[in-house]
Amino acid sequence: MYEFKRRVYEVIEVSSIGDKSSRAYDVLMTTAIIVSLIPMTLKKDNIFTFWIEIVGTLVFVIDYCARVYTADYKMGYKSYKAYIAYILTPLAIFDFLAILPVIYLFTPVSSMIGLLRLFRAFRAVKLVRYSKTMVIIANVIRKVKKQLMAVLLLITVYIFMSAMLIFQLEPALFDNFFDALYWATISITTIGYGDISPTTDVGRFITMISALVGVAVIALPSGIITAAYMNEINKKKSKYEL
Amino acid sequence: MRKSKDNKLIDDSGIHMDFKERQIFTFVTLCRIFTVILMFLGLCALIYGNI
């Protein structure tokens, strides 16, 4: 029985060279993910999008069941805790969310359930599994999670600070604090739509400072990820050289 | 267990064992059928959805 579970696990994971079943399964899953995203690019649903949803969800449900079934093998310990731990992993949550949109097909569109259609976007996350480079990037992000969280906190504090300053200095410019937050985010990220722009000298000065510091702060996450990614690549290279 | 020339499994007793091969073939064929169906549906949805 455990042998069968091991084989199921091998098939549903990224294929190794020469494994025809796993290769065919990977192609099916990749196709199912890409095709199930097509309805999101269309303005109106048609009979084909209905069937894409049905067939796609069928594939995703089978995949989800197989992944939960092999959870103890994947997690490395035989206990019901392995299943619970697996179900709560980010990728398993995305797998589950990817199944939910099918509910809206059988319920009135006017209800809140119509929003479930938006969950189809989560299906794109499932593609992460089938690219080795994406797996490396996901691991890298996991490794520098603490630094990224620190930078995110710094950015949030900075946005709030700029928003509060400009909200006090130019009260006529903003209807509410959310507008000020929107302005601060657009300025810091250097997007600068220009729909809200300061009129007083002090307001403009704040904008200049905010934009200059913003460039440095916003560039931090990409620097952290790039450094960690290069580190990971070098590690892999030296492993092969040894 | 070894693989014979015609890619069929033979066990130590010499009994012909192509059950696993047939299983793999069925699974791969099923996967391919579903892949083709999905590709067809996707293409049709794209064509009809944008007219």
Short mmCIF file of C-alpha atoms in Angstrom, two decimals:
data_model
loop_
_atom_site.label_atom_id
_atom_site.label_comp_id
_atom_site.label_asym_id
_atom_site.label_seq_id
_atom_site.Cartn_x
_atom_site.Cartn_y
_atom_site.Cartn_z
CA MET A 1 0.00 0.00 0.00
CA TYR A 2 2.84 2.35 0.94
CA GLU A 3 4.52 1.41 -2.35
CA PHE A 4 1.41 2.56 -4.21
CA LYS A 5 1.45 5.84 -2.25
CA ARG A 6 5.12 6.37 -3.13
CA ARG A 7 4.33 5.84 -6.80
CA VAL A 8 1.39 8.29 -6.67
CA TYR A 9 3.71 10.83 -5.04
CA GLU A 10 6.33 10.35 -7.76
CA VAL A 11 3.70 10.88 -10.46
CA ILE A 12 2.17 14.05 -9.01
CA GLU A 13 5.52 15.68 -8.28
CA VAL A 14 7.75 17.16 -11.00
CA SER A 15 8.77 14.33 -13.32
CA SER A 16 12.20 12.77 -13.25
CA ILE A 17 13.89 11.84 -16.54
CA GLY A 18 12.34 8.77 -18.17
CA ASP A 19 9.16 8.70 -16.08
CA LYS A 20 6.46 8.74 -18.76
CA SER A 21 3.48 8.77 -16.39
CA SER A 22 4.80 11.68 -14.38
CA ARG A 23 5.69 13.60 -17.53
CA ALA A 24 2.18 13.10 -18.97
CA TYR A 25 0.67 14.17 -15.64
CA ASP A 26 2.83 17.33 -15.54
CA VAL A 27 1.77 18.24 -19.08
CA LEU A 28 -1.89 17.66 -18.17
CA MET A 29 -1.65 19.80 -15.03
CA THR A 30 0.21 22.63 -16.79
CA THR A 31 -2.38 22.60 -19.60
CA ALA A 32 -5.27 22.50 -17.11
CA ILE A 33 -3.85 25.47 -15.20
CA ILE A 34 -3.21 27.60 -18.31
CA VAL A 35 -6.55 26.73 -19.94
CA SER A 36 -8.51 27.34 -16.73
CA LEU A 37 -7.13 30.88 -16.69
CA ILE A 38 -8.51 31.64 -20.19
CA PRO A 39 -12.06 32.50 -18.94
CA MET A 40 -10.50 35.36 -16.94
CA THR A 41 -9.31 36.95 -20.19
CA LEU A 42 -12.82 36.95 -21.70
CA LYS A 43 -15.59 39.47 -21.13
CA LYS A 44 -18.43 36.96 -21.25
CA ASP A 45 -18.74 33.31 -20.34
CA ASN A 46 -19.77 30.85 -23.04
CA ILE A 47 -20.45 27.12 -23.25
CA PHE A 48 -16.73 26.39 -23.65
CA THR A 49 -15.78 28.31 -20.50
CA PHE A 50 -18.44 26.29 -18.66
CA TRP A 51 -16.84 23.03 -19.76
CA ILE A 52 -13.33 24.34 -19.08
CA GLU A 53 -14.48 24.99 -15.52
CA ILE A 54 -15.97 21.50 -15.18
CA VAL A 55 -13.06 19.56 -16.72
CA GLY A 56 -10.43 21.82 -15.11
CA THR A 57 -11.97 21.48 -11.66
CA LEU A 58 -12.23 17.70 -12.09
CA VAL A 59 -8.47 17.59 -12.77
CA PHE A 60 -7.75 19.92 -9.82
CA VAL A 61 -9.93 17.88 -7.43
CA ILE A 62 -8.17 14.64 -8.40
CA ASP A 63 -4.81 16.39 -7.99
CA TYR A 64 -5.80 17.80 -4.59
CA CYS A 65 -7.04 14.41 -3.36
CA ALA A 66 -3.83 12.72 -4.56
CA ARG A 67 -1.72 15.35 -2.79
CA VAL A 68 -3.64 15.00 0.47
CA TYR A 69 -3.47 11.19 0.15
CA THR A 70 0.35 11.31 -0.17
CA ALA A 71 0.75 14.01 2.50
CA ASP A 72 2.26 11.66 5.10
CA TYR A 73 4.82 10.41 2.56
CA LYS A 74 5.72 13.97 1.62
CA MET A 75 5.91 15.26 5.18
CA GLY A 76 7.98 12.26 6.27
CA TYR A 77 5.91 11.05 9.24
CA LYS A 78 2.93 8.73 9.50
CA SER A 79 0.25 10.48 11.50
CA TYR A 80 -2.98 12.37 10.97
CA LYS A 81 -0.93 15.46 11.90
CA ALA A 82 0.92 15.12 8.58
CA TYR A 83 -2.37 15.52 6.70
CA ILE A 84 -3.38 18.56 8.75
CA ALA A 85 0.10 20.09 8.40
CA TYR A 86 -0.01 19.55 4.64
CA ILE A 87 -3.50 21.02 4.21
CA LEU A 88 -2.30 24.18 5.95
CA THR A 89 0.77 24.69 3.72
CA PRO A 90 0.49 27.73 1.38
CA LEU A 91 0.50 25.65 -1.83
CA ALA A 92 -2.22 23.31 -0.49
CA ILE A 93 -4.35 26.34 0.43
CA PHE A 94 -3.92 27.71 -3.09
CA ASP A 95 -4.84 24.25 -4.46
CA PHE A 96 -8.03 24.33 -2.43
CA LEU A 97 -8.88 27.91 -3.44
CA ALA A 98 -8.35 26.94 -7.08
CA ILE A 99 -11.19 24.40 -6.77
CA LEU A 100 -13.74 26.77 -5.20
CA PRO A 101 -14.68 28.84 -8.32
CA VAL A 102 -16.71 25.90 -9.68
CA ILE A 103 -19.35 26.61 -7.00
CA TYR A 104 -20.44 29.80 -8.75
CA LEU A 105 -21.52 27.79 -11.82
CA PHE A 106 -24.34 26.22 -9.81
CA THR A 107 -25.44 29.21 -7.74
CA PRO A 108 -27.11 32.56 -8.57
CA VAL A 109 -24.59 35.07 -9.95
CA SER A 110 -26.01 37.92 -7.90
CA SER A 111 -24.87 36.42 -4.61
CA MET A 112 -21.49 36.91 -2.97
CA ILE A 113 -20.54 33.52 -4.39
CA GLY A 114 -20.01 35.33 -7.73
CA LEU A 115 -16.83 36.68 -6.18
CA LEU A 116 -15.49 33.12 -6.11
CA ARG A 117 -14.80 33.54 -9.82
CA LEU A 118 -11.90 35.80 -8.86
CA PHE A 119 -10.27 32.86 -7.07
CA ARG A 120 -9.46 31.47 -10.51
CA ALA A 121 -6.45 33.78 -10.46
CA PHE A 122 -4.97 31.58 -7.69
CA ARG A 123 -4.65 28.78 -10.21
CA ALA A 124 -1.63 30.58 -11.67
CA VAL A 125 0.21 29.92 -8.37
CA LYS A 126 -0.08 26.18 -9.03
CA LEU A 127 2.34 26.64 -11.95
CA VAL A 128 5.13 27.31 -9.43
CA ARG A 129 5.42 23.56 -8.81
CA TYR A 130 6.22 22.74 -12.41
CA SER A 131 9.20 25.05 -12.93
CA LYS A 132 12.51 24.31 -11.21
CA THR A 133 13.54 27.98 -11.39
CA MET A 134 10.29 29.02 -9.76
CA VAL A 135 10.87 26.48 -7.00
CA ILE A 136 14.33 28.06 -6.41
CA ILE A 137 12.79 31.57 -6.28
CA ALA A 138 10.09 30.36 -3.86
CA ASN A 139 12.79 28.81 -1.62
CA VAL A 140 14.86 32.01 -1.80
CA ILE A 141 11.86 34.13 -0.77
CA ARG A 142 11.19 31.72 2.10
CA LYS A 143 14.81 32.09 3.26
CA VAL A 144 14.79 35.91 3.28
CA LYS A 145 11.25 36.11 4.65
CA LYS A 146 12.35 37.96 7.79
CA GLN A 147 14.31 40.63 5.92
CA LEU A 148 11.44 41.11 3.47
CA MET A 149 8.96 41.48 6.32
CA ALA A 150 11.24 44.10 7.91
CA VAL A 151 11.41 46.05 4.65
CA LEU A 152 7.65 45.76 4.21
CA LEU A 153 7.19 47.19 7.69
CA LEU A 154 9.63 50.01 6.86
CA ILE A 155 7.75 50.82 3.64
CA THR A 156 4.39 50.76 5.44
CA VAL A 157 5.64 53.08 8.19
CA TYR A 158 7.16 55.41 5.61
CA ILE A 159 3.96 55.53 3.55
CA PHE A 160 1.91 56.28 6.67
CA MET A 161 4.38 58.98 7.75
CA SER A 162 4.31 60.71 4.35
CA ALA A 163 0.53 60.41 4.18
CA MET A 164 0.05 61.89 7.64
CA LEU A 165 2.44 64.78 6.91
CA ILE A 166 0.85 65.70 3.59
CA PHE A 167 -2.66 65.22 5.03
CA GLN A 168 -1.90 67.80 7.71
CA LEU A 169 -0.06 70.21 5.39
CA GLU A 170 -2.52 70.14 2.48
CA PRO A 171 -5.95 69.32 3.95
CA ALA A 172 -7.78 70.87 0.98
CA LEU A 173 -6.17 68.42 -1.42
CA PHE A 174 -7.57 65.24 0.14
CA ASP A 175 -11.13 64.20 0.92
CA ASN A 176 -10.00 61.59 3.43
CA PHE A 177 -6.91 59.89 4.82
CA PHE A 178 -7.21 57.03 2.30
CA ASP A 179 -6.60 59.56 -0.51
CA ALA A 180 -3.43 60.67 1.28
CA LEU A 181 -2.32 57.03 1.61
CA TYR A 182 -3.01 56.52 -2.10
CA TRP A 183 -0.96 59.64 -2.96
CA ALA A 184 1.94 58.51 -0.73
CA THR A 185 2.01 55.03 -2.29
CA ILE A 186 1.89 56.37 -5.85
CA SER A 187 4.65 58.89 -5.10
CA ILE A 188 6.95 56.47 -3.25
CA THR A 189 6.70 53.81 -5.94
CA THR A 190 7.57 56.58 -8.49
CA ILE A 191 4.45 55.74 -10.52
CA GLY A 192 3.13 59.29 -10.14
CA TYR A 193 -0.25 59.27 -11.91
CA GLY A 194 -0.58 62.98 -11.21
CA ASP A 195 -4.30 62.84 -10.34
CA ILE A 196 -3.46 64.26 -6.90
CA SER A 197 -0.57 66.72 -6.75
CA PRO A 198 0.50 69.16 -4.03
CA THR A 199 -0.03 72.88 -4.61
CA THR A 200 1.86 74.50 -1.73
CA ASP A 201 5.64 74.77 -1.49
CA VAL A 202 5.78 72.73 1.70
CA GLY A 203 3.62 70.02 0.08
CA ARG A 204 5.91 69.91 -2.93
CA PHE A 205 8.98 69.70 -0.69
CA ILE A 206 7.45 66.75 1.16
CA THR A 207 6.74 65.11 -2.22
CA MET A 208 10.36 65.58 -3.33
CA ILE A 209 11.75 64.05 -0.14
CA SER A 210 9.19 61.28 -0.22
CA ALA A 211 10.03 60.38 -3.83
CA LEU A 212 13.81 60.42 -3.23
CA VAL A 213 13.71 58.26 -0.10
CA GLY A 214 10.99 56.12 -1.66
CA VAL A 215 13.24 55.04 -4.54
CA ALA A 216 15.82 53.72 -2.07
CA VAL A 217 13.26 51.99 0.15
CA ILE A 218 11.35 50.40 -2.73
CA ALA A 219 14.59 49.07 -4.26
CA LEU A 220 15.48 47.19 -1.04
CA PRO A 221 13.31 44.03 -1.58
CA SER A 222 14.65 43.48 -5.11
CA GLY A 223 18.22 43.81 -3.77
CA ILE A 224 17.57 41.30 -0.98
CA ILE A 225 15.92 38.78 -3.33
CA THR A 226 18.64 39.17 -6.00
CA ALA A 227 21.45 38.67 -3.45
CA ALA A 228 19.77 35.58 -1.98
CA TYR A 229 19.05 34.19 -5.46
CA MET A 230 22.70 34.63 -6.55
CA ASN A 231 23.80 32.99 -3.31
CA GLU A 232 21.54 30.00 -4.01
CA ILE A 233 22.80 29.69 -7.60
CA ASN A 234 26.45 29.85 -6.45
CA LYS A 235 25.74 27.18 -3.83
CA LYS A 236 24.27 24.90 -6.49
CA LYS A 237 27.25 25.57 -8.80
CA SER A 238 29.82 24.75 -6.12
CA LYS A 239 27.86 21.60 -5.22
CA TYR A 240 28.15 20.35 -8.81
CA GLU A 241 31.84 21.38 -8.99
CA LEU A 242 32.62 19.34 -5.87
CA MET B 1 12.88 -8.63 -13.12
CA ARG B 2 14.21 -7.51 -16.48
CA LYS B 3 12.86 -5.84 -19.59
CA SER B 4 12.52 -7.93 -22.72
CA LYS B 5 13.31 -6.67 -26.21
CA ASP B 6 9.70 -5.83 -26.96
CA ASN B 7 9.54 -3.73 -23.79
CA LYS B 8 7.48 -6.21 -21.77
CA LEU B 9 8.25 -7.20 -18.21
CA ILE B 10 9.27 -10.79 -17.54
CA ASP B 11 9.60 -12.02 -13.96
CA ASP B 12 12.04 -14.65 -12.65
CA SER B 13 9.68 -17.52 -13.39
CA GLY B 14 9.54 -16.42 -17.01
CA ILE B 15 5.87 -15.51 -16.86
CA HIS B 16 4.92 -12.73 -19.18
CA MET B 17 4.06 -9.62 -17.07
CA ASP B 18 2.85 -6.66 -19.06
CA PHE B 19 0.28 -5.54 -16.46
CA LYS B 20 2.37 -2.61 -15.26
CA GLU B 21 3.14 -1.58 -18.82
CA ARG B 22 -0.57 -1.62 -19.61
CA GLN B 23 -1.30 0.44 -16.50
CA ILE B 24 1.27 3.06 -17.52
CA PHE B 25 -0.09 3.10 -21.07
CA THR B 26 -3.68 3.59 -19.81
CA PHE B 27 -2.65 6.38 -17.45
CA VAL B 28 -0.56 8.20 -20.05
CA THR B 29 -3.34 7.86 -22.65
CA LEU B 30 -5.93 9.20 -20.18
CA CYS B 31 -3.69 12.16 -19.36
CA ARG B 32 -3.16 12.89 -23.05
CA ILE B 33 -6.89 12.65 -23.82
CA PHE B 34 -7.68 15.13 -21.04
CA THR B 35 -4.86 17.41 -22.24
CA VAL B 36 -6.22 17.43 -25.79
CA ILE B 37 -9.80 18.04 -24.56
CA LEU B 38 -8.63 20.98 -22.43
CA MET B 39 -6.56 22.42 -25.29
CA PHE B 40 -9.55 22.16 -27.62
CA LEU B 41 -11.89 23.79 -25.09
CA GLY B 42 -9.37 26.57 -24.44
CA LEU B 43 -8.93 27.29 -28.12
CA CYS B 44 -12.70 27.33 -28.74
CA ALA B 45 -13.28 29.55 -25.69
CA LEU B 46 -10.68 31.99 -26.97
CA ILE B 47 -12.13 32.04 -30.50
CA TYR B 48 -15.81 32.33 -29.47
CA GLY B 49 -15.11 34.59 -26.49
CA ASN B 50 -13.43 37.25 -28.57
CA ILE B 51 -15.96 37.44 -31.41
#
